[in-house]
Short mmCIF file of C-alpha atoms in Angstrom, two decimals:
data_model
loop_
_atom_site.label_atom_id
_atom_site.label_comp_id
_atom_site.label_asym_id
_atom_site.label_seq_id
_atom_site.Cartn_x
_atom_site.Cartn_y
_atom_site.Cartn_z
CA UNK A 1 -90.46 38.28 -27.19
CA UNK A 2 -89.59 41.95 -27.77
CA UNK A 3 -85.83 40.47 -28.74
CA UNK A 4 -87.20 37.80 -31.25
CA UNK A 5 -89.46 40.14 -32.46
CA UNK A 6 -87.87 43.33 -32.84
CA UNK A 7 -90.74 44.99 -31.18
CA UNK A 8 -90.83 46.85 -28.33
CA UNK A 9 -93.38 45.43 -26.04
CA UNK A 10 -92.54 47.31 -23.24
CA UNK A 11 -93.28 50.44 -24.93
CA UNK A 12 -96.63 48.97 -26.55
CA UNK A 13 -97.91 47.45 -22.97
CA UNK A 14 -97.27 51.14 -21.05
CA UNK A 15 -99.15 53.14 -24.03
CA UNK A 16 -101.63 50.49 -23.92
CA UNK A 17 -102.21 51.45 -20.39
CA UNK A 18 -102.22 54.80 -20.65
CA UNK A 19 -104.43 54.76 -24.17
CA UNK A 20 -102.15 56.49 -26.11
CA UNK A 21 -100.60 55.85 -29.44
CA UNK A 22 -102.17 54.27 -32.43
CA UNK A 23 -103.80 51.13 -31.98
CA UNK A 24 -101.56 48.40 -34.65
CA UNK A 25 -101.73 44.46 -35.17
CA UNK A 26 -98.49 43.23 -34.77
CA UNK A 27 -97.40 39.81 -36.55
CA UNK A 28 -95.33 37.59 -35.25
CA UNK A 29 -95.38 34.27 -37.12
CA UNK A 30 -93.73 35.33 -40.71
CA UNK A 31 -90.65 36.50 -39.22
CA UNK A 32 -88.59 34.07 -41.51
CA UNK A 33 -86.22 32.95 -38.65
CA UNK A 34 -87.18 31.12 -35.08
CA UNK A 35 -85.48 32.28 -31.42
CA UNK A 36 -85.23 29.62 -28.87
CA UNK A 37 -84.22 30.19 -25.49
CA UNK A 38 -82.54 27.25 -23.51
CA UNK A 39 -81.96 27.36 -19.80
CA UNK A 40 -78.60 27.18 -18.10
CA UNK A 41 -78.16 25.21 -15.20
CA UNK A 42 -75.70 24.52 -12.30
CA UNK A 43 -76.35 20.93 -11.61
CA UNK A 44 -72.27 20.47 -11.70
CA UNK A 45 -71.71 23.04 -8.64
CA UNK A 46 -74.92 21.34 -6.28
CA UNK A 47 -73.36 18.19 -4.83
CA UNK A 48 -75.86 15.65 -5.58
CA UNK A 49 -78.46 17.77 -6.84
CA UNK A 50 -80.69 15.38 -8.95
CA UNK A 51 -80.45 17.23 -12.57
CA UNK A 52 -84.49 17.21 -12.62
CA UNK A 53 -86.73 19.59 -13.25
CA UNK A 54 -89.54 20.23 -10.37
CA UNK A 55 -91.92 23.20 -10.10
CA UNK A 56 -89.24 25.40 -8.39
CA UNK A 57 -87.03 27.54 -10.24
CA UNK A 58 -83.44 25.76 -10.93
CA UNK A 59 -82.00 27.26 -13.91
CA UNK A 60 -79.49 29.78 -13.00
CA UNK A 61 -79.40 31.98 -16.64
CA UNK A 62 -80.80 31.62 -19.92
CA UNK A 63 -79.38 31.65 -23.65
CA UNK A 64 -81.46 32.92 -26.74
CA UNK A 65 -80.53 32.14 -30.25
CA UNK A 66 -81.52 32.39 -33.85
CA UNK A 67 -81.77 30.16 -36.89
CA UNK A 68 -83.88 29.83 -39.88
CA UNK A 69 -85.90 27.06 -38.35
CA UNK A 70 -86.76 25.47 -35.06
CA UNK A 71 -84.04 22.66 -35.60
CA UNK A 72 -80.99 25.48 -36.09
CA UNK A 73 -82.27 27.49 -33.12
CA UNK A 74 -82.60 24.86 -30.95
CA UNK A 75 -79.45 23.42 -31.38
CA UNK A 76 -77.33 26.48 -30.94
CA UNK A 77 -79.22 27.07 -28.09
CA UNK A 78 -78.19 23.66 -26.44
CA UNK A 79 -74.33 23.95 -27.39
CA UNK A 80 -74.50 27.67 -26.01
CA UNK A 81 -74.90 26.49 -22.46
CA UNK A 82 -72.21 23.57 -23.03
CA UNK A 83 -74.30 20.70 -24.80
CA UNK A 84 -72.04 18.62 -26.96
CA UNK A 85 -73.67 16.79 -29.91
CA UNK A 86 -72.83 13.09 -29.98
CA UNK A 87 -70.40 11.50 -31.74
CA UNK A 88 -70.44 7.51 -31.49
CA UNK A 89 -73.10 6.56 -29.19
CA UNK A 90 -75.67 7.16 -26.48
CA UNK A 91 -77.12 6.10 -23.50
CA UNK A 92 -81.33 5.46 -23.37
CA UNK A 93 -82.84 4.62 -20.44
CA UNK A 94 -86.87 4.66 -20.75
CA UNK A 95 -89.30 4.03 -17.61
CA UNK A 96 -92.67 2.37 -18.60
CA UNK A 97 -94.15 0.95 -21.90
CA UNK A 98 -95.56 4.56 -22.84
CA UNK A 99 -92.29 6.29 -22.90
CA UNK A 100 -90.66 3.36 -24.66
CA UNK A 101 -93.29 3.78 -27.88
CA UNK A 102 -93.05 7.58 -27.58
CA UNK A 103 -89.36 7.57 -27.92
CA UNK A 104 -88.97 4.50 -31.10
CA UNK A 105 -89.16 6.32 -33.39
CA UNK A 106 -86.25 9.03 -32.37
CA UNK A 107 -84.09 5.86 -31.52
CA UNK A 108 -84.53 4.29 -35.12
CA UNK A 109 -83.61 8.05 -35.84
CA UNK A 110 -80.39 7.66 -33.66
CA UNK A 111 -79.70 4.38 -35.23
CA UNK A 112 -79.69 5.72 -38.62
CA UNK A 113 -77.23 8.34 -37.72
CA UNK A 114 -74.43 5.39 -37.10
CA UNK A 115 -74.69 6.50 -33.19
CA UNK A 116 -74.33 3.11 -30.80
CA UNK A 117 -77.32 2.99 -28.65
CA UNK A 118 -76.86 1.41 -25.16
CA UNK A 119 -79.11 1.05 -23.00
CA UNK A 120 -80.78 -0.73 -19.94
CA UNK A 121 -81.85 -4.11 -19.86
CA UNK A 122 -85.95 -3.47 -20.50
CA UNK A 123 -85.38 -0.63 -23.01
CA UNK A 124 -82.82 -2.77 -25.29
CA UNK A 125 -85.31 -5.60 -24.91
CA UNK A 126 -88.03 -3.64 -26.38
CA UNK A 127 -85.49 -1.60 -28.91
CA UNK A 128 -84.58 -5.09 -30.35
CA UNK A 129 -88.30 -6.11 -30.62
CA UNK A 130 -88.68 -3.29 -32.65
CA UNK A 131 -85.83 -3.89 -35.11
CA UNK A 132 -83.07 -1.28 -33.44
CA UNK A 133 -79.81 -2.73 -32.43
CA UNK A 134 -79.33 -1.73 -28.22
CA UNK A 135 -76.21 -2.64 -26.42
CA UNK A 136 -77.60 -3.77 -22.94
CA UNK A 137 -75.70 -2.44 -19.81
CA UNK A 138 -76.68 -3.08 -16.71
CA UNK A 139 -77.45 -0.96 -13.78
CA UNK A 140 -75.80 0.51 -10.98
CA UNK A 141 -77.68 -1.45 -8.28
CA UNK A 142 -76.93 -4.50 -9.59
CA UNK A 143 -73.25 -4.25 -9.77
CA UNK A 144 -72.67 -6.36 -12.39
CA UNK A 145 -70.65 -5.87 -15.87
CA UNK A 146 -70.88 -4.11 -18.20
CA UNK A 147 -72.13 -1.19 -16.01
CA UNK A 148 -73.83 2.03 -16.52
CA UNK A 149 -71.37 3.88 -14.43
CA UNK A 150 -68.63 2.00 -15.83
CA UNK A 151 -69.05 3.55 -19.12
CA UNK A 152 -69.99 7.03 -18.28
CA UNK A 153 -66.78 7.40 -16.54
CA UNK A 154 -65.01 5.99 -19.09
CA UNK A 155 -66.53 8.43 -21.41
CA UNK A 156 -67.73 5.35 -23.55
CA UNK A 157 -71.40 7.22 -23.89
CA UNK A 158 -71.71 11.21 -25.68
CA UNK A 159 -74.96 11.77 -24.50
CA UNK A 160 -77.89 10.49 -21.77
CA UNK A 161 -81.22 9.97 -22.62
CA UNK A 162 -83.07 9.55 -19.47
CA UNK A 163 -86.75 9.52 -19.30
CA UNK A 164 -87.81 8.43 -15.60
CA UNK A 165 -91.31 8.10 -14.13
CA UNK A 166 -91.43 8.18 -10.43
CA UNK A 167 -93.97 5.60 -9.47
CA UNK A 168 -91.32 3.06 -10.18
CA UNK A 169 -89.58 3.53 -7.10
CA UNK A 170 -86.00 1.42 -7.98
CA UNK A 171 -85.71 2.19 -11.29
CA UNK A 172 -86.10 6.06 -9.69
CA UNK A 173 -83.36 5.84 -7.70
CA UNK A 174 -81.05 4.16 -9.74
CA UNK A 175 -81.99 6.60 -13.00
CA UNK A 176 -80.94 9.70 -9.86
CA UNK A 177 -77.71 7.66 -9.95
CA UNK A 178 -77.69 7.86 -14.27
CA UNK A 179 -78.44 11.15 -14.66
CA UNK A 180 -76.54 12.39 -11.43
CA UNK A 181 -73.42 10.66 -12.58
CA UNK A 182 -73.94 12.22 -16.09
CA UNK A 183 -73.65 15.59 -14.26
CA UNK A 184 -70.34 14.77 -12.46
CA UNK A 185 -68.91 13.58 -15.52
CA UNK A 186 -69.68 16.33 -17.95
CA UNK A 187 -71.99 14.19 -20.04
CA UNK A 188 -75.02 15.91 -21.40
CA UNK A 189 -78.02 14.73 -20.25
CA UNK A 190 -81.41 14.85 -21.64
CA UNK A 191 -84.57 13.90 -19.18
CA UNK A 192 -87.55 15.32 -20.66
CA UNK A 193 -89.42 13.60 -23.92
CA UNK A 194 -90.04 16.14 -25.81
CA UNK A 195 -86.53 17.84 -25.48
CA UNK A 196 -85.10 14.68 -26.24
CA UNK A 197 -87.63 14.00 -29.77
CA UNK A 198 -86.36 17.39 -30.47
CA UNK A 199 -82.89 16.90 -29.94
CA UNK A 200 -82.86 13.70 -32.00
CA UNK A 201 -85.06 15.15 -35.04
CA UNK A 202 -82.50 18.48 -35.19
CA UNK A 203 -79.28 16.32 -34.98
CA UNK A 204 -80.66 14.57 -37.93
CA UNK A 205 -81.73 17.67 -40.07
CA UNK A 206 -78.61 19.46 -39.18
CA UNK A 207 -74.88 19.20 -39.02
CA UNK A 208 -72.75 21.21 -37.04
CA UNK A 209 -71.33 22.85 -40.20
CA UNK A 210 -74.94 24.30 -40.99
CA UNK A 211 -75.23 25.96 -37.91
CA UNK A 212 -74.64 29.40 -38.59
CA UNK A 213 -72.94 32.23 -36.61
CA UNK A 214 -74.31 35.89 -37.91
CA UNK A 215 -75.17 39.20 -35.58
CA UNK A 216 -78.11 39.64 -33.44
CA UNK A 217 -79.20 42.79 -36.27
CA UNK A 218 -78.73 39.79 -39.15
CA UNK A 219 -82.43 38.44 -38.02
CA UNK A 220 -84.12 41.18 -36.32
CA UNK A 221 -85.21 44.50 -37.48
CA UNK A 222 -85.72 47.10 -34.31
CA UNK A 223 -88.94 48.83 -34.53
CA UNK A 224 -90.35 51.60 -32.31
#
């Protein structure tokens, strides 16, 4: 916070202790920029790690950036630890009606963009009910073409979209397979909703050209 900020919280908490100093309201929501801070993980080194996030710590560092909204933080953030933005399609792979209706709207979004959405066989089903055009692959346990796997190591797909739900025990272990083969193939992978709505509604707002590069002292002023 004290980075975003510019203030020095650590100096504010210990005079706060000791009741010293001035007492002051400090204001954090004009600043006229936004920081995000995106985890860094090493899926890639953990020989099949699943790339999912539990109540244990698994992120191994952390990178903080600035931009004059949510939308341009957010997506520095990502490409700081190594996310590439999509070029010409993605993968979607949704577990249970809920998810499916919580993510249409981001996929008419993806659409729109001119990205090629593939995806499994119950999410294109639904995708096409609702008017979006889904290429339907199949899965890995079925072993039957065109495959999941096939394309990822092929490089066919820019970015995974995986949203699981573990009560649904086969579809769990073949979306481990998805998002595990994502990892060994350098394909970014995306398996929490509301990262993924985010994602979607940034790489719509903003191009890679608007993503700005200025000094840490361009945003924040350092007050004592």
């Amino acid at each position: 916070v004290s980075k975003v900020t510019g203030i020095n919280f650590s100096k504010v908490a210990t005079e706060a202790i000791l009741d010293i100093g001035k007492e002051k309201v400090y204001q954090s929501n004009n600043l006229g920029y936004v920081g995000v801070k995106a985890p860094q993980f090493s899926f890639g080194r953990i020989k099949g790690a699943d790339p999912i996030l539990r109540v244990e710590m698994a992120s191994t560092g952390e990178v903080a950036c600035f931009g004059d909204d949510v939308y341009e933080a957010f997506l520095k953030a990502l490409i700081a630890t190594g996310t590439h933005l999509p070029q010409k399609s993605v993968f979607v792979s949704l577990a249970g009606e809920e998810n499916k209706i919580k993510f249409l709207e981001s996929a008419k979004i993806l659409s729109n963009l001119g990205l090629k959405i593939y995806a499994t066989e119950g999410t294109t089903r639904f995708l096409r009910t609702h008017q979006v055009n889904a290429n339907k692959l199949y899965k890995i346990h079925q072993h039957q073409k065109p495959n999941v796997l096939d394309f990822l190591l092929t490089k066919k797909i820019d970015l995974v979209i995986n949203i699981f739900d573990p009560y649904y025990k086969k579809e769990f272990d073949d979306d481990y397979l998805i998002r595990r083969a994502s990892i060994d193939y350098g394909i970014p992978l995306l398996a929490n909703m509301q990262t993924a709505q985010l994602f979607v509604k940034a790489i719509s707002i903003k191009k890679l050209t608007d993503l700005k590069v200025l000094p840490w002292n361009a945003y924040v002023t350092f007050r004592n």
